[in-house]
Every structure is written in C-alpha cells, then in structure tokens.
Short mmCIF file of C-alpha atoms and ligand atoms in Angstrom, two decimals:
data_model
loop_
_atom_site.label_atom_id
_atom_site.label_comp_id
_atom_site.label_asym_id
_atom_site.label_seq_id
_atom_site.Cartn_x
_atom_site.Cartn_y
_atom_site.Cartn_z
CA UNK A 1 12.07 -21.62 22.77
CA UNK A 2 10.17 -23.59 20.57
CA UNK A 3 6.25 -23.10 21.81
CA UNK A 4 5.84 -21.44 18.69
CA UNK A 5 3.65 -22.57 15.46
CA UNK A 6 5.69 -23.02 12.50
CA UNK A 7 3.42 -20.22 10.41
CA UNK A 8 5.68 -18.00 13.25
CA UNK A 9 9.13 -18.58 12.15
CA UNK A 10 8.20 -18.28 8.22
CA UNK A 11 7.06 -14.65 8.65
CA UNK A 12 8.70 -11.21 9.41
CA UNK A 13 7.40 -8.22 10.73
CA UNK A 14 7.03 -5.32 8.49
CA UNK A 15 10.08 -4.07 7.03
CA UNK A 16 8.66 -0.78 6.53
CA UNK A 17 7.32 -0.84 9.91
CA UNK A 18 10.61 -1.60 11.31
CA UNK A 19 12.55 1.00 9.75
CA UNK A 20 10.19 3.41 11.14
CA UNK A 21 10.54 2.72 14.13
CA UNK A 22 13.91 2.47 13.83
CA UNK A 23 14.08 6.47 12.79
CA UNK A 24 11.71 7.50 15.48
CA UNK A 25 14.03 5.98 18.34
CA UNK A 26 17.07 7.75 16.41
CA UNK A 27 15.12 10.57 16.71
CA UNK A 28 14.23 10.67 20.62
CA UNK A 29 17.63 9.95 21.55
CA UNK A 30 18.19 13.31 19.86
CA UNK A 31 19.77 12.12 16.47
CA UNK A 32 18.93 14.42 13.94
CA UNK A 33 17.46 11.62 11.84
CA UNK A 34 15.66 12.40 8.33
CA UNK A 35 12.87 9.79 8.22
CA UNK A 36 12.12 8.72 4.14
CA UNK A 37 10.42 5.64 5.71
CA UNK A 38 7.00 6.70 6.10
CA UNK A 39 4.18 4.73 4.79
CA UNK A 40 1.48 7.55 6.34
CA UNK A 41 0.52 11.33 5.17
CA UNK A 42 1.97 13.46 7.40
CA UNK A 43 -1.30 15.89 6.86
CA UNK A 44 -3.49 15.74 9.78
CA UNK A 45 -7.00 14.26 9.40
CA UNK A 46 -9.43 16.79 8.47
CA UNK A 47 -11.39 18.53 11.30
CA UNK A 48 -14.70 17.78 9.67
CA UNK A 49 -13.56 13.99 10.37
CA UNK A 50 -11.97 14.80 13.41
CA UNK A 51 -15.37 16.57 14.71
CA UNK A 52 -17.07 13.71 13.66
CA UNK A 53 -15.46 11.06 15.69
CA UNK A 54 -15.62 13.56 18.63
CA UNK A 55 -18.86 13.55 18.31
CA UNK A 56 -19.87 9.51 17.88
CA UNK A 57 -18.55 9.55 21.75
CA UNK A 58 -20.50 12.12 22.52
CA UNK A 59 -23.57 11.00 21.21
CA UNK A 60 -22.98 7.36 22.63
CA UNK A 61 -21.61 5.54 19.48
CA UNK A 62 -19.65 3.35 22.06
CA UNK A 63 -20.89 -0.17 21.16
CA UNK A 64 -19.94 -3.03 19.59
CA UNK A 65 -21.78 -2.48 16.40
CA UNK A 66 -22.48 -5.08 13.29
CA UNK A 67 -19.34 -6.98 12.81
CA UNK A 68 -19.24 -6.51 9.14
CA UNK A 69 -19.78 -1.99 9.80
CA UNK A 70 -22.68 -0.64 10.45
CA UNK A 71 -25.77 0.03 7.78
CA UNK A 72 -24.75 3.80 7.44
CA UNK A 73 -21.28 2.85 6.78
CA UNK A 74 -22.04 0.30 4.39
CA UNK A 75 -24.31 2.53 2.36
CA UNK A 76 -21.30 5.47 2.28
CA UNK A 77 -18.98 2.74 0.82
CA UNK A 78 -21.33 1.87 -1.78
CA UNK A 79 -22.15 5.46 -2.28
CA UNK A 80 -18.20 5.41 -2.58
CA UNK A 81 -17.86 2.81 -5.48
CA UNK A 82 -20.59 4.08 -7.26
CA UNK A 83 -19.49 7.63 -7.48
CA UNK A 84 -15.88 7.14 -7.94
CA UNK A 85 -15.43 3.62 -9.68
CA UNK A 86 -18.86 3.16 -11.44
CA UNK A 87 -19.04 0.27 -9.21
CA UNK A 88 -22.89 -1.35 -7.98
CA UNK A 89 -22.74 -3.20 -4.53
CA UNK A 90 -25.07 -4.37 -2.48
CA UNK A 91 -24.60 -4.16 1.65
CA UNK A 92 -24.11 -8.08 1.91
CA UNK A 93 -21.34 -7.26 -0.71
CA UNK A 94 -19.52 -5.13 1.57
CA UNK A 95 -17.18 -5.75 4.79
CA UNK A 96 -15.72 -2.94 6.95
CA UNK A 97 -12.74 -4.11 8.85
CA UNK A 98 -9.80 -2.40 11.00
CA UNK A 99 -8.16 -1.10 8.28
CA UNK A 100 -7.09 -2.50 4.67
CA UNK A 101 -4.28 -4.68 5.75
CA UNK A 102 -7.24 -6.47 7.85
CA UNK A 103 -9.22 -6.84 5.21
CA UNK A 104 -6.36 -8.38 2.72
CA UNK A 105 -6.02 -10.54 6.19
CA UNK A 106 -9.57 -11.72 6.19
CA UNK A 107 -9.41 -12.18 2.17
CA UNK A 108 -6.13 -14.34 2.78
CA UNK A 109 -8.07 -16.55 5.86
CA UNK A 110 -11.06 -17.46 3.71
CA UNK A 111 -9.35 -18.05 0.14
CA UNK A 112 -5.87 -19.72 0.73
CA UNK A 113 -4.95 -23.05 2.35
CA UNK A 114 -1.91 -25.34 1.80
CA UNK A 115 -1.38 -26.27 -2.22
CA UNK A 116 -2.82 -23.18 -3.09
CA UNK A 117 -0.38 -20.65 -5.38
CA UNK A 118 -1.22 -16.96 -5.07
CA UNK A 119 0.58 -14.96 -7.69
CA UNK A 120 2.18 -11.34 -6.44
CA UNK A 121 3.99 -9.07 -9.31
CA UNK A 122 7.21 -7.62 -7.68
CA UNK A 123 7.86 -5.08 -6.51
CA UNK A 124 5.14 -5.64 -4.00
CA UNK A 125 3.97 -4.64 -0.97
CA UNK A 126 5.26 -6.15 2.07
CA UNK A 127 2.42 -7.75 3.87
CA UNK A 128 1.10 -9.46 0.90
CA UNK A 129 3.54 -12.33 0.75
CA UNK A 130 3.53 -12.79 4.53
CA UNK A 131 -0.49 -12.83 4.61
CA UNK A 132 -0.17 -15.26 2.09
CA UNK A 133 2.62 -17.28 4.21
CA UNK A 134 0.18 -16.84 7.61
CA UNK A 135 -2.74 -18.91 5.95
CA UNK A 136 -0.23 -21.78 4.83
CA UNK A 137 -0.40 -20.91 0.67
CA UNK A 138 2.38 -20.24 -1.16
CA UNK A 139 3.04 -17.21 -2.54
CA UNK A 140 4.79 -17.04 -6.00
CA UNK A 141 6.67 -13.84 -6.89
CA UNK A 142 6.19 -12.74 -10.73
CA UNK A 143 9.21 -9.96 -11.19
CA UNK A 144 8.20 -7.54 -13.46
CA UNK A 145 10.71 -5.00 -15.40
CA UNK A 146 11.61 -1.35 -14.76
CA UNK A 147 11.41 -0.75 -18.60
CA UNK A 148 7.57 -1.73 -18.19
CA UNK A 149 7.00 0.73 -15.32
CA UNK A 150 7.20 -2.43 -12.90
CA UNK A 151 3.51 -3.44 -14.08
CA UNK A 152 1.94 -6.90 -14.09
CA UNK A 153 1.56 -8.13 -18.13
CA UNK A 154 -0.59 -10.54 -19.67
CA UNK A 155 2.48 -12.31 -20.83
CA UNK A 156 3.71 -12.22 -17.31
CA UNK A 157 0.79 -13.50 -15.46
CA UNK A 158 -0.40 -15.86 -17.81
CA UNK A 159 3.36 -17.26 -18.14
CA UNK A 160 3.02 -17.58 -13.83
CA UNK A 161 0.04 -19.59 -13.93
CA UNK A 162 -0.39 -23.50 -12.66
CA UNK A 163 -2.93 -25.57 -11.78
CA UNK A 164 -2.31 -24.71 -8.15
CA UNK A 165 -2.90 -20.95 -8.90
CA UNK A 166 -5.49 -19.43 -7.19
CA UNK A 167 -5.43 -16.11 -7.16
CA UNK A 168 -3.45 -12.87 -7.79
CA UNK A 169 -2.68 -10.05 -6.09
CA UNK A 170 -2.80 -6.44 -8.12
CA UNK A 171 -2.22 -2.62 -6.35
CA UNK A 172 -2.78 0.35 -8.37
CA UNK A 173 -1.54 2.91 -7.96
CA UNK A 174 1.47 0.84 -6.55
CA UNK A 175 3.55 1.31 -3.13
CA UNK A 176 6.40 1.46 -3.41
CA UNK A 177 7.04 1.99 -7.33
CA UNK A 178 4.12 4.82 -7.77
CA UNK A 179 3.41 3.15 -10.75
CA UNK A 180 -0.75 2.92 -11.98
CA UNK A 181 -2.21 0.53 -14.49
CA UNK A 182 -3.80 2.17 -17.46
CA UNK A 183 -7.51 0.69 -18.69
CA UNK A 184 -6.08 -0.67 -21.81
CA UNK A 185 -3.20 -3.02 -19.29
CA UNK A 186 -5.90 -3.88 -16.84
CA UNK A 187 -8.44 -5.19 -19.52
CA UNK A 188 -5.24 -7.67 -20.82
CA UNK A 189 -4.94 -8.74 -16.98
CA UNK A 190 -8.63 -9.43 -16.59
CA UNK A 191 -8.70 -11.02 -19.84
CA UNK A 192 -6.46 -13.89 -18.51
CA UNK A 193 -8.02 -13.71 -14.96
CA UNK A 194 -11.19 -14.80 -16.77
CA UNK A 195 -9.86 -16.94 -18.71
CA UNK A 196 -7.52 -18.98 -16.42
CA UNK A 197 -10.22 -18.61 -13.65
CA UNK A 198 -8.10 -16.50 -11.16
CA UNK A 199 -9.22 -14.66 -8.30
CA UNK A 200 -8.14 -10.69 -8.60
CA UNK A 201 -7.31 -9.36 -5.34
CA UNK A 202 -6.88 -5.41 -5.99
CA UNK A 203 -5.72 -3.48 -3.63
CA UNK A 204 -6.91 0.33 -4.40
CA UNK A 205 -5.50 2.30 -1.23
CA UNK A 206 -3.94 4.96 -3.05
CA UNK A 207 -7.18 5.54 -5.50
CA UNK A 208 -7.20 9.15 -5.06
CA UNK A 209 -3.30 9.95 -4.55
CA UNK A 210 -2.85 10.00 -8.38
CA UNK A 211 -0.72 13.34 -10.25
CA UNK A 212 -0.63 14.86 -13.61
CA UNK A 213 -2.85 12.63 -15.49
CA UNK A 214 -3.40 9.25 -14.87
CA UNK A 215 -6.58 8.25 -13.66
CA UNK A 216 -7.72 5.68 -11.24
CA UNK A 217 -9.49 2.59 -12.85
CA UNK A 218 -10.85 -0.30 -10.64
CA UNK A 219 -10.66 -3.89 -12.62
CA UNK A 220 -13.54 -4.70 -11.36
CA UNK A 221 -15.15 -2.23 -13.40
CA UNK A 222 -14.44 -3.61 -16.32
CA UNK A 223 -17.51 -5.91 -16.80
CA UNK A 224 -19.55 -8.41 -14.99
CA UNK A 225 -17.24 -11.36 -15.72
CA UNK A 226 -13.77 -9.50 -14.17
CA UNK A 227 -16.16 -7.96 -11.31
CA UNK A 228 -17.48 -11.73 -10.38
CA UNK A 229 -14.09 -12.83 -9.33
CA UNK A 230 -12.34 -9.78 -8.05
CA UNK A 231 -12.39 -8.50 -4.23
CA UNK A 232 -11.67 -4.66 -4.30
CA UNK A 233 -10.03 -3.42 -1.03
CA UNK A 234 -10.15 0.18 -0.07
CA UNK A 235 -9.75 2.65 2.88
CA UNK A 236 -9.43 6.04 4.27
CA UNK A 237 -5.66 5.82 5.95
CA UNK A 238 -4.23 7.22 2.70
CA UNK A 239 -6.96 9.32 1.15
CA UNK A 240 -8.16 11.18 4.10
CA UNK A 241 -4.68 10.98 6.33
CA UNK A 242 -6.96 8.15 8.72
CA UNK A 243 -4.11 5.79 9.36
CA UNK A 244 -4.37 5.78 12.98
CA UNK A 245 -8.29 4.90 12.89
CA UNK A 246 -7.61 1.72 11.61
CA UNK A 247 -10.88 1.86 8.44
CA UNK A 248 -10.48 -0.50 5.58
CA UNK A 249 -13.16 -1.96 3.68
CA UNK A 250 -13.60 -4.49 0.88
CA UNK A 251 -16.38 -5.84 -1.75
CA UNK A 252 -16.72 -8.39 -3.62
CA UNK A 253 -19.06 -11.69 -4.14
CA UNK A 254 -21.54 -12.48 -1.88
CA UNK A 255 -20.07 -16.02 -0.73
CA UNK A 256 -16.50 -14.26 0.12
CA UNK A 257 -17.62 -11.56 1.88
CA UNK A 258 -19.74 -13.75 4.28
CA UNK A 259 -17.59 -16.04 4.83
CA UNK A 260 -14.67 -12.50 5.97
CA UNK A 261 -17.05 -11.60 8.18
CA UNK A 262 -17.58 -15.09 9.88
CA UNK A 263 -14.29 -14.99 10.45
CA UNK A 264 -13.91 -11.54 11.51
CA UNK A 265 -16.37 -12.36 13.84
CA UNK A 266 -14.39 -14.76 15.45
CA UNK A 267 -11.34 -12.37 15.79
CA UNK A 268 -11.57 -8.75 15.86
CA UNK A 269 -15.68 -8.35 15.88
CA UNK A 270 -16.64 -5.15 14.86
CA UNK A 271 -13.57 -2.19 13.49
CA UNK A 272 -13.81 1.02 16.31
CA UNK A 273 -17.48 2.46 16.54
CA UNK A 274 -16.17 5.48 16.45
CA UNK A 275 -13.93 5.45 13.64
CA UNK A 276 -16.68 3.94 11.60
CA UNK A 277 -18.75 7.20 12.41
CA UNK A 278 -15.85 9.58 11.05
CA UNK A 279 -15.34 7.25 8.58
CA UNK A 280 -18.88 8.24 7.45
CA UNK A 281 -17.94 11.59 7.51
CA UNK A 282 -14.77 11.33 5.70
CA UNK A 283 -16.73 9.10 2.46
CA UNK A 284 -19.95 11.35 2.98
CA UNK A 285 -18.41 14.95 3.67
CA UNK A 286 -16.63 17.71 1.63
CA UNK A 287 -13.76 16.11 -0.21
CA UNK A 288 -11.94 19.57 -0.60
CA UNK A 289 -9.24 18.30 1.54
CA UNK A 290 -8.06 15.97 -1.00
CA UNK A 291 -6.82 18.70 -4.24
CA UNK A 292 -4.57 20.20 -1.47
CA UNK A 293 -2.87 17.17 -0.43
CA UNK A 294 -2.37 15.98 -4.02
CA UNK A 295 -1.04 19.24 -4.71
CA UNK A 296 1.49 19.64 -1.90
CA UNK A 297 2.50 15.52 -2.93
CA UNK A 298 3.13 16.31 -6.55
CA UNK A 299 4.88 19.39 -5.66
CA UNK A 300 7.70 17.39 -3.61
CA UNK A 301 7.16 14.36 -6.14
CA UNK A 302 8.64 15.89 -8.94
CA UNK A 303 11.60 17.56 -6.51
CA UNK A 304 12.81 14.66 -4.92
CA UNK A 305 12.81 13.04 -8.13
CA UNK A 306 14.60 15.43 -10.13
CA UNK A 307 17.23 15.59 -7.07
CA UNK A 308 17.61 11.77 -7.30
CA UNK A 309 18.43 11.94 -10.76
CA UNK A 310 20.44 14.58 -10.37
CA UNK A 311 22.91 11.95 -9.00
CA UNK A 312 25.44 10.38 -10.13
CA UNK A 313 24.56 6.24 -9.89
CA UNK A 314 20.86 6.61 -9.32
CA UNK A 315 17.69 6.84 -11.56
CA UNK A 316 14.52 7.26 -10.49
CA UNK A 317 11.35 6.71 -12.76
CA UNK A 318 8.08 9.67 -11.90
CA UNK A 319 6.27 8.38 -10.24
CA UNK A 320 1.93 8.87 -10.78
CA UNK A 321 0.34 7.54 -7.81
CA UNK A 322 1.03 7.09 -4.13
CA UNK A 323 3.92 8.90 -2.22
CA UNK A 324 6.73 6.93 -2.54
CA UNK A 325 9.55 7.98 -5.04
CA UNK A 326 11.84 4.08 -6.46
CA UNK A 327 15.02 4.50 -7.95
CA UNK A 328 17.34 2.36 -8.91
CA UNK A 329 20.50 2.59 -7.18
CA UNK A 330 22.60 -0.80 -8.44
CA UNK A 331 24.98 1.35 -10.10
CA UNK A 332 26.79 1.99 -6.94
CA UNK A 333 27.18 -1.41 -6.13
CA UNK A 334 30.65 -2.27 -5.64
CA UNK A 335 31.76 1.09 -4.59
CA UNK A 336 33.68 1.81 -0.95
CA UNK A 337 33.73 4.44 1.47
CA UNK A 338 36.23 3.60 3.64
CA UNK A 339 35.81 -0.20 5.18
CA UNK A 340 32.47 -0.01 3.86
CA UNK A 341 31.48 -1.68 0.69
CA UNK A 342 27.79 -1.32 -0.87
CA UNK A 343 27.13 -4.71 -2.57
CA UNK A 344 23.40 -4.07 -2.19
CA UNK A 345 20.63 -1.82 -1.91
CA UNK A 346 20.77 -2.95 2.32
CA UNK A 347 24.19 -2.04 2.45
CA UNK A 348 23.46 1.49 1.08
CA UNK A 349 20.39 1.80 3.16
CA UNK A 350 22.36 1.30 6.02
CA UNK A 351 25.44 3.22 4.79
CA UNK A 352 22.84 6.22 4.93
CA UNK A 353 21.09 5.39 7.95
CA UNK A 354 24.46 5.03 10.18
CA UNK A 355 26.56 7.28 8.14
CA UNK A 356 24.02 10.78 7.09
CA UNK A 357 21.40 9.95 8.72
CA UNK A 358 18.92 9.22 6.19
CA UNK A 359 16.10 6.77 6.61
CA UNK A 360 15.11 5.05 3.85
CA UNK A 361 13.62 1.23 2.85
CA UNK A 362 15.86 -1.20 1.10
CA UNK A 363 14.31 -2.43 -2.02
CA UNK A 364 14.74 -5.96 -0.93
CA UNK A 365 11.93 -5.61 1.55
CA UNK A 366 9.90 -5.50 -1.60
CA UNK A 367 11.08 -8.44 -3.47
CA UNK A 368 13.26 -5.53 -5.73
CA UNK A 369 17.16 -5.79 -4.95
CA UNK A 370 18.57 -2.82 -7.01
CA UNK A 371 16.37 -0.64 -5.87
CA UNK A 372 15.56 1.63 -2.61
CA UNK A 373 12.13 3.17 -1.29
CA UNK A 374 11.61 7.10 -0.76
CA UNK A 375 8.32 8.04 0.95
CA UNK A 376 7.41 11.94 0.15
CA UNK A 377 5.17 11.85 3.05
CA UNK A 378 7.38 14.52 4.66
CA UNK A 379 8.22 17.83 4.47
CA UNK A 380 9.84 19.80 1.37
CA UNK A 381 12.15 20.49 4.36
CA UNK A 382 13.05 17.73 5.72
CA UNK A 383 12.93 16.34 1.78
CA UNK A 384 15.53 19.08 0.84
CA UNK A 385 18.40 18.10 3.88
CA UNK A 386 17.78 14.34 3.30
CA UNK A 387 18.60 14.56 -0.25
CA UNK A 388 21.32 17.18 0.51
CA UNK A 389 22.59 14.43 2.48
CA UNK A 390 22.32 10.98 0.54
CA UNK A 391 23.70 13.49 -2.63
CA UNK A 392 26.61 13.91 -0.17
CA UNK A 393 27.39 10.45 1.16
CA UNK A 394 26.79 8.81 -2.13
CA UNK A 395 29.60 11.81 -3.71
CA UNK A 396 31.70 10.38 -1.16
CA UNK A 397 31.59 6.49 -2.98
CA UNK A 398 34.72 5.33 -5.20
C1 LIG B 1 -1.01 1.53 3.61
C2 LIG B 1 -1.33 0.37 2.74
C3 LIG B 1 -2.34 -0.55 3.07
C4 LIG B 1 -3.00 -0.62 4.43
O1 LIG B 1 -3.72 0.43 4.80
P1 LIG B 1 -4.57 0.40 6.15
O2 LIG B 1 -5.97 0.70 5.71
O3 LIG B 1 -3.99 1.47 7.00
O4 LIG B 1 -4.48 -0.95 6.78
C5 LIG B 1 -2.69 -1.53 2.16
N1 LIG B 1 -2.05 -1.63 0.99
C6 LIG B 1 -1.05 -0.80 0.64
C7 LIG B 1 -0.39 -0.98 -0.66
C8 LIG B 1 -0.65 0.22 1.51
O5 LIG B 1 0.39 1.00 1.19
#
C-alpha cells in the first residue's frame, strides 16, 4: 500500500526494541531464552518514588498540567543541574517531556529541516539517526576508532563539518560502547562547536551510571559560550530504574526550548501528571538507591567482561559508564558451524539467538559492524549461563 509519507519508508523501528521483544516472545513460548538485549535496569523503582506516584492519584494530581512540567518539577530539575553539573537554569530554560527520546524528538522537530547536516559519532545510539531522518535532515555518520575508546575528536568533528552542518549529536557516558568523555576531550569538542558555530546536542542519560573513576562532566558546563549553544537532555529511566514512567527533560536556550514546547503542545501536551509527581520525588528524595545499583552494575561489568575476553575471537574494552558491555567480535568472521557461516556481527547474533539461545544486539544496529551489544542489566545469573553459552557456541566455530 502506498498511503504512506515517504519520512515512513526511510525509518526503522528500534533495533534494540525489536530484539527485545523478540526474547520476551521466545521466552513465553517457554524457550529458555537469555535476554542480553535490555536497554532498562532490571532494579525496581524505588518505593519512595513508587509511594510518591501512588500518592499524586490519591491526592488528585490527575490533570493535564503545564505542557512544558509543572513549576515544582521544573524547579527539582534545576535543583538537579545545579547540584550535580554546576549548571544555572532558569524555568523558561527547561522542558519536561515523556521521556528523553521525546525530548531528542522535540529537539529534532524544532532544529532540523531538509539541507540541514547533523553530525552523529558512531557507534551511536539508535534513535538518533532516525529522529534525524523523521524531520527530513540528513544525518552524517562520523566513525570513530576502538583504539580511541570510540570517542568523538576534534580532528574528527572538525574534519565532518560543511556548510550544511548544523548540529551534533554527543552521549556520555555512551550506549552501547560504555565509553565517557573526559573534561580535557570535551573542552577540544566545544572548542570547535564554538568555533564552527554548531549546535551540541548531549545526551546525559546515563550521568550517574558511571564505575571506578570517571566522572560525569556536562559540556555545557564548560563556559558560557559552549552552554549558549548546547541543549542538555536528561531523565530518570536510567538513574532511578523509571523507564516505564516515560520522564525526560531537557535545557537549553530560551528560543529552543519555547519553541519544544509549542510543539509539544501540539502533540503530546503535558508528560503523565503523575509521573511528574514521582519524578519530583525521585530528583528531590534520598538518592541512596543509586551507590547500590552502581555497585551491583560494576560488579557484573567487570565479570562479563573478563568472560568475553576470556574467549577466543572476541575483545571487549571496560567499559565506565552505562550497562552495556561492546566487544569486538570480527575475528570470527569467516568461521562455520555446520551450514552456517558468520560473515558478520548479524550472522553471529543470530547464530546465538537460534542456536544457544542468547539474545544479544548486532553492532550494525549502531552504525558499528564488527562489533555486538551486551546489556548487564540482568542478573549475575542469567549473565553467568549466557556467557556459558555464547563461550560454548562460539568454541564450536572452525
Ligand atoms: C535509554 C536512552 C534514552 C531514552 O531514555 P527515555 O528517557 O526512557 O526516553 C536516551 N538516550 C540513550 C542513549 C538511552 O540509552
């Protein structure tokens, strides 16, 4: 049928997404199916948040509220940056929206139009591309090396840049590599973002899931100039295991914000009433929850890595953010197991899927052939049997 727009047919759903729900049907048809795909703590959301949401029904919260988030949510987000990033916003600085991924939506609607180049380092996350595809720009890959920790350089960028360059998209810590940007590589990057007269779109979901030492830095925070052109998008789904609330939230200039929330106004209106109210909770309460989950992440971090490299044909980088181990697997290419021939990191996802089991992404969802996606997000159980498994079927390659 062809009814539908051409923005349609350029797009794909979410990989990651897919291969979820690809597991969980496995799994209720009673397949014994280890699920790596995960892009969501599998902690539950604290019961101080919980109580709080309970309670915004109770107490009425049940109303459309200001489309942007209401006052008291505002104020906890800028609470937020202040504390945590150094950051200063103002509320007419600030949007709430149904969860990161709407706000990177939004940010994509009111910045990009056709002719417009919006530069995204690789290995990247999946929806940026497609967001960028949706609101008829073009998006322009910038690979990035393994021996650099798959991070964006000045070289890089500035190398990437045209005169139809617009913008560029940086997450730190990264999904999927894990990888985090230290001050002295982020000052480079805004250096040329100044210079060049870029928009920086950083995406900061995975601020607090960071291990051993590396420490969270927001660009923006790196001086007026940088801060003036970058839109910083945050949320609870990762830091306070929120995913199903749907709470994301940007900031950034005045004139972009506004014009986010006309448009949000014209699509979603306001995010959930009541997640905004435990979203309060979660920015505003006891943060204790957070060492524990960091804790229990590292912990299976550092085993699922050592197991991957414990394998013949695969090397996997530690990670020190987010919850998603990245190794490269292209020295199997070319093997066989019977029939079956791995010429790619697909063919081996799907060697593993079919063959142990083993759910895991393919590295070409995120513009990184060569290489395959492990989310940690799961049990040192289940972690344990799914590596005893992919160690297995990849012992059976020649
Ligand atoms: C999970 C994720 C998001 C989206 O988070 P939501 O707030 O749940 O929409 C955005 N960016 C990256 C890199 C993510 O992994």
């Amino acid at each position: 049928m062809s009814q539908l727009a051409e923005r349609v047919k350029n797009i794909k759903p979410s990989p990651t997404l897919a291969i979820e729900a690809k597991a969980k049907k496995m799994k209720a048809e009673g397949v014994d199916v280890v699920g790596f795909g995960a892009g969501e703590p599998d902690f539950d959301t604290p019961e101080n948040i919980k109580e709080a949401g309970i309670r915004a029904i109770r107490e009425g919260h049940t109303k459309y509220t200001a489309v942007p988030g209401t006052d008291e949510l505002k104020d906890a987000v800028i609470a937020k940056f202040k504390r945590d990033n150094g950051l200063d916003y103002k509320r007419s600085e600030i949007i709430v929206s149904c969860g990161a991924k709407h706000s990177l939506y939004n940010i994509a609607q009111v910045l990009f139009q056709g002719g417009d180049d919006v530069l995204i380092p690789a290995p990247y996350w999946v929806s940026y591309p497609d967001q960028v595809i949706l609101n008829d720009a073009n998006p322009v890959i910038v690979p990035t090396r393994e021996e650099n920790n798959f991070l964006l350089t000045p070289e890089l960028l500035a190398k990437a840049i045209t005169p139809r360059t617009k913008a560029v998209v940086i997450n730190s810590p990264s999904n999927p590599t894990g990888s985090g940007y230290s001050r002295a590589a982020l000052e480079k990057i805004a250096a040329v973002a100044v210079e060049r007269d870029l928009i920086v779109i950083s995406d900061e979901i995975y601020e607090k899931l960071v291990y051993d030492d590396f420490t969270h830095l927001s660009i923006a925070s790196l001086g007026d100039e940088i801060k003036s052109r970058t839109i910083v998008v945050n949320g609870v789904s990762k830091a306070y295991a929120m995913t199903g609330w749907r709470i994301g939230y940007a900031a950034g200039p005045e004139n972009i914000i506004s014009a986010m929330s006309k448009v949000q106004s014209q699509s979603t209106s306001n995010p959930s009433s009541v997640a905004q109210k435990a979203t309060v909770e979660a920015l505003n309460g006891p943060q204790d929850f957070i060492p524990g989950m960091i804790a229990e992440f590292s912990r299976r971090r550092k085993y699922m890595v050592e197991r991957l490299n414990a394998i013949p044909g695969i090397t996997c980088r530690m990670p020190v953010g987010a919850f998603y181990a990245f190794p490269s697997v292209s020295a199997l290419f070319g093997k066989k197991v019977g029939e079956r021939v791995i010429n790619n990191s697909g063919d081996l996802a799907a060697y593993l899927l079919e063959d142990s089991k083993v759910a895991l992404v393919s590295g070409d969802a995120f513009g990184a052939e060569g290489y395959v996606r492990l989310s940690y997000a799961t049990s040192m159980e289940n972690i344990k049997k799914g590596l005893d498994r992919i160690e297995e079927a990849v012992s059976r390659l020649a």
